[in-house]
Amino acid sequence: MRVNVIIGLAIVGLVVAAAPVRAHHSFAAEYDANKPVTITGAVTKLEWMNPHARFYVDVTETDGKVTHWNFELGAIPVLVKQGWRRDSLKIGDVVTVEGSRAKDGSTTANARSVKLADGRRVFAGSSGGDAPPVQ
Amino acid sequence: MRQLALAFAAVVAVVATLTPVSAQRGRGPARGPAGPLPMLWDGHPDLTGIWTGIGFSGRAPEILPWAAKIIADRAAKQGAEDFEARCLPGGPPRMAPYHTALFATPKEVVVLFEGNTHMYRQLFLDGSDHPKNLKPTFYGDSRAHWEGDWLVVDTIGFYEKSWYDFAGTPHTKDMHLVEKFHRVDYGNLEEEVTIDDPGVFPKPWTQRKNIALDPAFEMTEYVCNENNQDPAHLDALLKDSPTPAPKTLAKSGGVPALQPRKPPTPPSGTTPRTHDGKVSFEGVWVPTTTKLPGEPSYQAWAKTLYEERKANKQKDDPERYCLPNGAVRVNPLPYKILQRPDTLLMMWEGNTHSYRRFFLDGRKPNLDIEPESWTGQATGHWDGDTLTVETVGFNDKTWLDSTGKPHSDQMHLTERYRRPDLGHMNVELTIDDPKALTKPYTFTRTFTLAPGWELQEYVCQAILDGVYDQ
């Protein structure tokens, strides 16, 4: 069942990714499209709440230090339309996230895509590049 | 040559197909499903539906220099001051993110927003004029009338500081909006808006668009302030800007408790009926009494949680932080019901200034799309003159009352609405929640009709953030 959902996500993601999604804040105010990040780690928490769903990933550096990352997804109405559900990501899942880092330098980022443990890459409902949006 | 002519004819045919008459008026050829135009029981077009994309955020052809400078300043800050990022209303004519619906009755059409604030906008269609001495509001005061098949909505009384578009175009308190809506057929809506604000634009200007019916299953309960981490990041970037950081009540116990207004004496008279013979629950209602049969019979964990909340003196009351009261708890400010054969809409003034819908069209709750929410998913049916409403799909975050009575995410709420006469509405509530209660908890609540009253705009987040004080 879960496999089907993920396949659906990937297909829808390809279609939707072309059109940035309207969000409740300016992408450019908070995130820097010129600071791309690619982070691999285990999911420690998922917040299925608005205005954005969020998930948290722990990354263990080579020196053993653990960094906590906070990833912003799209709003739940947007994610649901793309096939996401509350249980699409689970605690312990090892994922690779591509996104844009917060301008304030914190380990916060806007997730553009999430590559799941099985290698499939799904769109994350990012609002990247929507300022100003075409309405 | 003949091939060329055929190719040309084919292109013309394709273009003609893509550009129906209805699309020529608006900006783009949004094409929803065809089908007959639904009509309301008063003979006017029925605008009801999910019309995501209502609203505009275009650039005026001409703008006065002071206003252009403000736009440039706001653009330089990348829109970090935008009210929308702080869970405040965008206000018309700005397009709300996510889904938008219209709910139409003969005397009023309501715009229901999924986000950015899960609020509503009332378009009065009862022949009334704008009240004198309007208090400025985010959504303004809207009076509508029909011109042929077009619903024409006139709106004034705007709160000056709101961001009515993404670019941050300023407006004055004298802004005057005229929005027009035309449902062409089942799946297509034309919208036109004219903005007249002589303090900002040298002359009025107009935007047009075509909107397709949205195949969204329904709108979810989007609670913007539940986990909004954006303001902290945005404020950090604005720290050198002259814009004052929001004064926050968040650390001092939240917004002031809602104070009741004394309702007028309810009128006497017989129970009103709808055009199709059902009991009409329409009206502005004030909750007056709630008769509790003692404390609920709680499971141990729920009893402990309840005792903690009481010992804390309700310090974490969600209502004080502008979070939804849910489907059971009422606040003292008025409620309003509008009724269609397929749906009842209940709106409230206080707390989240939001709404519930009771679907009577036979649908089932969609817990796949929305497994849990603050006010749940409600479906109803008639038992004679009683409207029975069943609500499921709750989270466990709301309080059943102001003392902090808890419930679980397994709560099943049954409400039985009765209107014994013109001036009263009685609701019997039964909470069935085996995870939190050892037995179901039933009580009754009475509302009285407040003739002449209307819901006033209440934006809790603006009070919590001290927006009005700046």
mmCIF file of N, CA and C in Angstrom, chain B residues 401-463:
data_model
loop_
_atom_site.group_PDB
_atom_site.id
_atom_site.type_symbol
_atom_site.label_atom_id
_atom_site.label_comp_id
_atom_site.label_asym_id
_atom_site.label_seq_id
_atom_site.Cartn_x
_atom_site.Cartn_y
_atom_site.Cartn_z
ATOM 1 N N ASP B 401 -14.317 22.759 27.518
ATOM 2 C CA ASP B 401 -14.842 24.008 28.068
ATOM 3 C C ASP B 401 -13.670 24.830 28.608
ATOM 4 N N SER B 402 -13.985 25.977 29.189
ATOM 5 C CA SER B 402 -12.919 26.884 29.610
ATOM 6 C C SER B 402 -12.159 26.374 30.834
ATOM 7 N N THR B 403 -12.694 25.358 31.516
ATOM 8 C CA THR B 403 -11.962 24.824 32.669
ATOM 9 C C THR B 403 -10.875 23.841 32.242
ATOM 10 N N GLY B 404 -10.923 23.387 31.002
ATOM 11 C CA GLY B 404 -9.873 22.506 30.494
ATOM 12 C C GLY B 404 -10.233 21.035 30.423
ATOM 13 N N LYS B 405 -11.522 20.736 30.325
ATOM 14 C CA LYS B 405 -11.912 19.315 30.232
ATOM 15 C C LYS B 405 -11.297 18.708 28.973
ATOM 16 N N PRO B 406 -10.541 17.625 29.129
ATOM 17 C CA PRO B 406 -9.903 17.020 27.959
ATOM 18 C C PRO B 406 -10.808 16.012 27.227
ATOM 19 N N HIS B 407 -10.348 15.633 26.064
ATOM 20 C CA HIS B 407 -10.968 14.543 25.315
ATOM 21 C C HIS B 407 -9.856 13.895 24.498
ATOM 22 N N SER B 408 -10.145 12.793 23.836
ATOM 23 C CA SER B 408 -9.110 12.125 23.038
ATOM 24 C C SER B 408 -9.395 12.330 21.553
ATOM 25 N N ASP B 409 -8.491 11.817 20.735
ATOM 26 C CA ASP B 409 -8.699 11.911 19.280
ATOM 27 C C ASP B 409 -9.715 10.881 18.788
ATOM 28 N N GLN B 410 -10.259 10.106 19.701
ATOM 29 C CA GLN B 410 -11.294 9.138 19.323
ATOM 30 C C GLN B 410 -12.697 9.684 19.562
ATOM 31 N N MET B 411 -12.793 10.942 19.968
ATOM 32 C CA MET B 411 -14.098 11.524 20.299
ATOM 33 C C MET B 411 -15.055 11.445 19.110
ATOM 34 N N HIS B 412 -16.270 11.023 19.411
ATOM 35 C CA HIS B 412 -17.362 11.042 18.431
ATOM 36 C C HIS B 412 -18.438 11.939 19.035
ATOM 37 N N LEU B 413 -18.711 13.040 18.354
ATOM 38 C CA LEU B 413 -19.668 14.021 18.876
ATOM 39 C C LEU B 413 -20.983 13.899 18.127
ATOM 40 N N THR B 414 -22.071 13.789 18.880
ATOM 41 C CA THR B 414 -23.407 13.823 18.277
ATOM 42 C C THR B 414 -24.120 15.060 18.799
ATOM 43 N N GLU B 415 -24.582 15.901 17.904
ATOM 44 C CA GLU B 415 -25.346 17.090 18.298
ATOM 45 C C GLU B 415 -26.743 16.972 17.724
ATOM 46 N N ARG B 416 -27.731 17.297 18.547
ATOM 47 C CA ARG B 416 -29.122 17.305 18.073
ATOM 48 C C ARG B 416 -29.653 18.728 18.192
ATOM 49 N N TYR B 417 -29.844 19.353 17.032
ATOM 50 C CA TYR B 417 -30.283 20.752 16.977
ATOM 51 C C TYR B 417 -31.810 20.804 16.860
ATOM 52 N N ARG B 418 -32.407 21.625 17.749
ATOM 53 C CA ARG B 418 -33.865 21.835 17.679
ATOM 54 C C ARG B 418 -34.143 23.327 17.806
ATOM 55 N N ARG B 419 -35.187 23.782 17.138
ATOM 56 C CA ARG B 419 -35.602 25.186 17.262
ATOM 57 C C ARG B 419 -37.077 25.178 17.639
ATOM 58 N N PRO B 420 -37.368 25.185 18.955
ATOM 59 C CA PRO B 420 -38.760 25.035 19.397
ATOM 60 C C PRO B 420 -39.637 26.231 19.040
ATOM 61 N N ASP B 421 -38.994 27.407 18.873
ATOM 62 C CA ASP B 421 -39.752 28.590 18.471
ATOM 63 C C ASP B 421 -38.789 29.524 17.745
ATOM 64 N N LEU B 422 -39.262 30.719 17.425
ATOM 65 C CA LEU B 422 -38.439 31.645 16.652
ATOM 66 C C LEU B 422 -37.164 32.033 17.386
ATOM 67 N N GLY B 423 -37.273 32.260 18.684
ATOM 68 C CA GLY B 423 -36.187 32.910 19.415
ATOM 69 C C GLY B 423 -35.188 31.989 20.088
ATOM 70 N N HIS B 424 -35.376 30.667 20.001
ATOM 71 C CA HIS B 424 -34.504 29.756 20.739
ATOM 72 C C HIS B 424 -34.005 28.594 19.894
ATOM 73 N N MET B 425 -32.783 28.182 20.190
ATOM 74 C CA MET B 425 -32.222 26.974 19.577
ATOM 75 C C MET B 425 -31.588 26.158 20.704
ATOM 76 N N ASN B 426 -31.961 24.907 20.773
ATOM 77 C CA ASN B 426 -31.416 24.025 21.806
ATOM 78 C C ASN B 426 -30.574 22.935 21.144
ATOM 79 N N VAL B 427 -29.437 22.674 21.740
ATOM 80 C CA VAL B 427 -28.569 21.631 21.206
ATOM 81 C C VAL B 427 -28.257 20.632 22.319
ATOM 82 N N GLU B 428 -28.529 19.368 22.029
ATOM 83 C CA GLU B 428 -28.140 18.309 22.955
ATOM 84 C C GLU B 428 -26.858 17.690 22.418
ATOM 85 N N LEU B 429 -25.816 17.716 23.244
ATOM 86 C CA LEU B 429 -24.515 17.200 22.806
ATOM 87 C C LEU B 429 -24.203 15.901 23.541
ATOM 88 N N THR B 430 -23.764 14.899 22.798
ATOM 89 C CA THR B 430 -23.319 13.649 23.416
ATOM 90 C C THR B 430 -21.892 13.366 22.951
ATOM 91 N N ILE B 431 -21.005 13.248 23.932
ATOM 92 C CA ILE B 431 -19.608 12.954 23.626
ATOM 93 C C ILE B 431 -19.353 11.493 23.947
ATOM 94 N N ASP B 432 -19.051 10.747 22.904
ATOM 95 C CA ASP B 432 -18.740 9.331 23.071
ATOM 96 C C ASP B 432 -17.241 9.189 22.815
ATOM 97 N N ASP B 433 -16.498 8.852 23.844
ATOM 98 C CA ASP B 433 -15.036 8.885 23.736
ATOM 99 C C ASP B 433 -14.442 7.860 24.716
ATOM 100 N N PRO B 434 -14.540 6.574 24.384
ATOM 101 C CA PRO B 434 -14.123 5.527 25.337
ATOM 102 C C PRO B 434 -12.658 5.637 25.759
ATOM 103 N N LYS B 435 -11.830 6.267 24.921
ATOM 104 C CA LYS B 435 -10.415 6.401 25.285
ATOM 105 C C LYS B 435 -10.244 7.370 26.461
ATOM 106 N N ALA B 436 -11.129 8.368 26.572
ATOM 107 C CA ALA B 436 -11.010 9.362 27.633
ATOM 108 C C ALA B 436 -12.111 9.259 28.683
ATOM 109 N N LEU B 437 -13.270 8.715 28.313
ATOM 110 C CA LEU B 437 -14.431 8.688 29.209
ATOM 111 C C LEU B 437 -14.855 7.244 29.474
ATOM 112 N N THR B 438 -15.281 6.990 30.708
ATOM 113 C CA THR B 438 -15.760 5.635 31.010
ATOM 114 C C THR B 438 -17.188 5.435 30.518
ATOM 115 N N LYS B 439 -17.896 6.543 30.288
ATOM 116 C CA LYS B 439 -19.239 6.447 29.682
ATOM 117 C C LYS B 439 -19.532 7.749 28.943
ATOM 118 N N PRO B 440 -20.439 7.729 27.975
ATOM 119 C CA PRO B 440 -20.725 8.943 27.206
ATOM 120 C C PRO B 440 -21.209 10.076 28.117
ATOM 121 N N TYR B 441 -20.947 11.286 27.668
ATOM 122 C CA TYR B 441 -21.265 12.490 28.438
ATOM 123 C C TYR B 441 -22.250 13.305 27.614
ATOM 124 N N THR B 442 -23.429 13.551 28.192
ATOM 125 C CA THR B 442 -24.488 14.263 27.453
ATOM 126 C C THR B 442 -24.901 15.522 28.203
ATOM 127 N N PHE B 443 -25.067 16.597 27.482
ATOM 128 C CA PHE B 443 -25.551 17.832 28.098
ATOM 129 C C PHE B 443 -26.258 18.681 27.047
ATOM 130 N N THR B 444 -26.949 19.714 27.505
ATOM 131 C CA THR B 444 -27.684 20.574 26.572
ATOM 132 C C THR B 444 -27.179 22.006 26.659
ATOM 133 N N ARG B 445 -27.351 22.700 25.555
ATOM 134 C CA ARG B 445 -26.909 24.093 25.461
ATOM 135 C C ARG B 445 -28.024 24.875 24.769
ATOM 136 N N THR B 446 -28.268 26.074 25.250
ATOM 137 C CA THR B 446 -29.329 26.905 24.686
ATOM 138 C C THR B 446 -28.727 28.144 24.036
ATOM 139 N N PHE B 447 -29.268 28.483 22.886
ATOM 140 C CA PHE B 447 -28.896 29.733 22.220
ATOM 141 C C PHE B 447 -30.156 30.593 22.096
ATOM 142 N N THR B 448 -29.982 31.928 22.187
ATOM 143 C CA THR B 448 -31.113 32.795 21.890
ATOM 144 C C THR B 448 -30.805 33.632 20.654
ATOM 145 N N LEU B 449 -31.846 33.906 19.888
ATOM 146 C CA LEU B 449 -31.709 34.681 18.654
ATOM 147 C C LEU B 449 -31.440 36.143 19.008
ATOM 148 N N ALA B 450 -30.553 36.774 18.273
ATOM 149 C CA ALA B 450 -30.230 38.188 18.505
ATOM 150 C C ALA B 450 -30.593 38.979 17.248
ATOM 151 N N PRO B 451 -31.882 39.362 17.126
ATOM 152 C CA PRO B 451 -32.303 40.071 15.911
ATOM 153 C C PRO B 451 -31.551 41.394 15.769
ATOM 154 N N GLY B 452 -31.177 41.704 14.560
ATOM 155 C CA GLY B 452 -30.476 42.965 14.316
ATOM 156 C C GLY B 452 -28.981 42.885 14.555
ATOM 157 N N TRP B 453 -28.514 41.795 15.129
ATOM 158 C CA TRP B 453 -27.074 41.650 15.357
ATOM 159 C C TRP B 453 -26.404 41.082 14.112
ATOM 160 N N GLU B 454 -25.108 41.399 13.994
ATOM 161 C CA GLU B 454 -24.318 40.781 12.939
ATOM 162 C C GLU B 454 -22.960 40.429 13.545
ATOM 163 N N LEU B 455 -22.297 39.451 12.962
ATOM 164 C CA LEU B 455 -20.966 39.081 13.440
ATOM 165 C C LEU B 455 -19.988 40.203 13.099
ATOM 166 N N GLN B 456 -19.187 40.605 14.065
ATOM 167 C CA GLN B 456 -18.155 41.613 13.830
ATOM 168 C C GLN B 456 -16.824 40.905 13.577
ATOM 169 N N GLU B 457 -15.938 41.577 12.842
ATOM 170 C CA GLU B 457 -14.641 40.943 12.580
ATOM 171 C C GLU B 457 -13.806 40.907 13.862
ATOM 172 N N TYR B 458 -13.279 39.750 14.166
ATOM 173 C CA TYR B 458 -12.405 39.571 15.324
ATOM 174 C C TYR B 458 -11.186 38.789 14.838
ATOM 175 N N VAL B 459 -10.021 39.427 14.847
ATOM 176 C CA VAL B 459 -8.804 38.759 14.374
ATOM 177 C C VAL B 459 -7.884 38.576 15.576
ATOM 178 N N CYS B 460 -8.008 37.420 16.193
ATOM 179 C CA CYS B 460 -7.298 37.131 17.445
ATOM 180 C C CYS B 460 -5.792 37.325 17.296
ATOM 181 N N GLN B 461 -5.241 36.842 16.174
ATOM 182 C CA GLN B 461 -3.786 36.902 15.991
ATOM 183 C C GLN B 461 -3.302 38.354 15.966
ATOM 184 N N ALA B 462 -4.106 39.251 15.421
ATOM 185 C CA ALA B 462 -3.712 40.670 15.368
ATOM 186 C C ALA B 462 -3.665 41.257 16.773
ATOM 187 N N ILE B 463 -4.566 40.781 17.643
ATOM 188 C CA ILE B 463 -4.562 41.253 19.034
ATOM 189 C C ILE B 463 -3.359 40.649 19.761
#
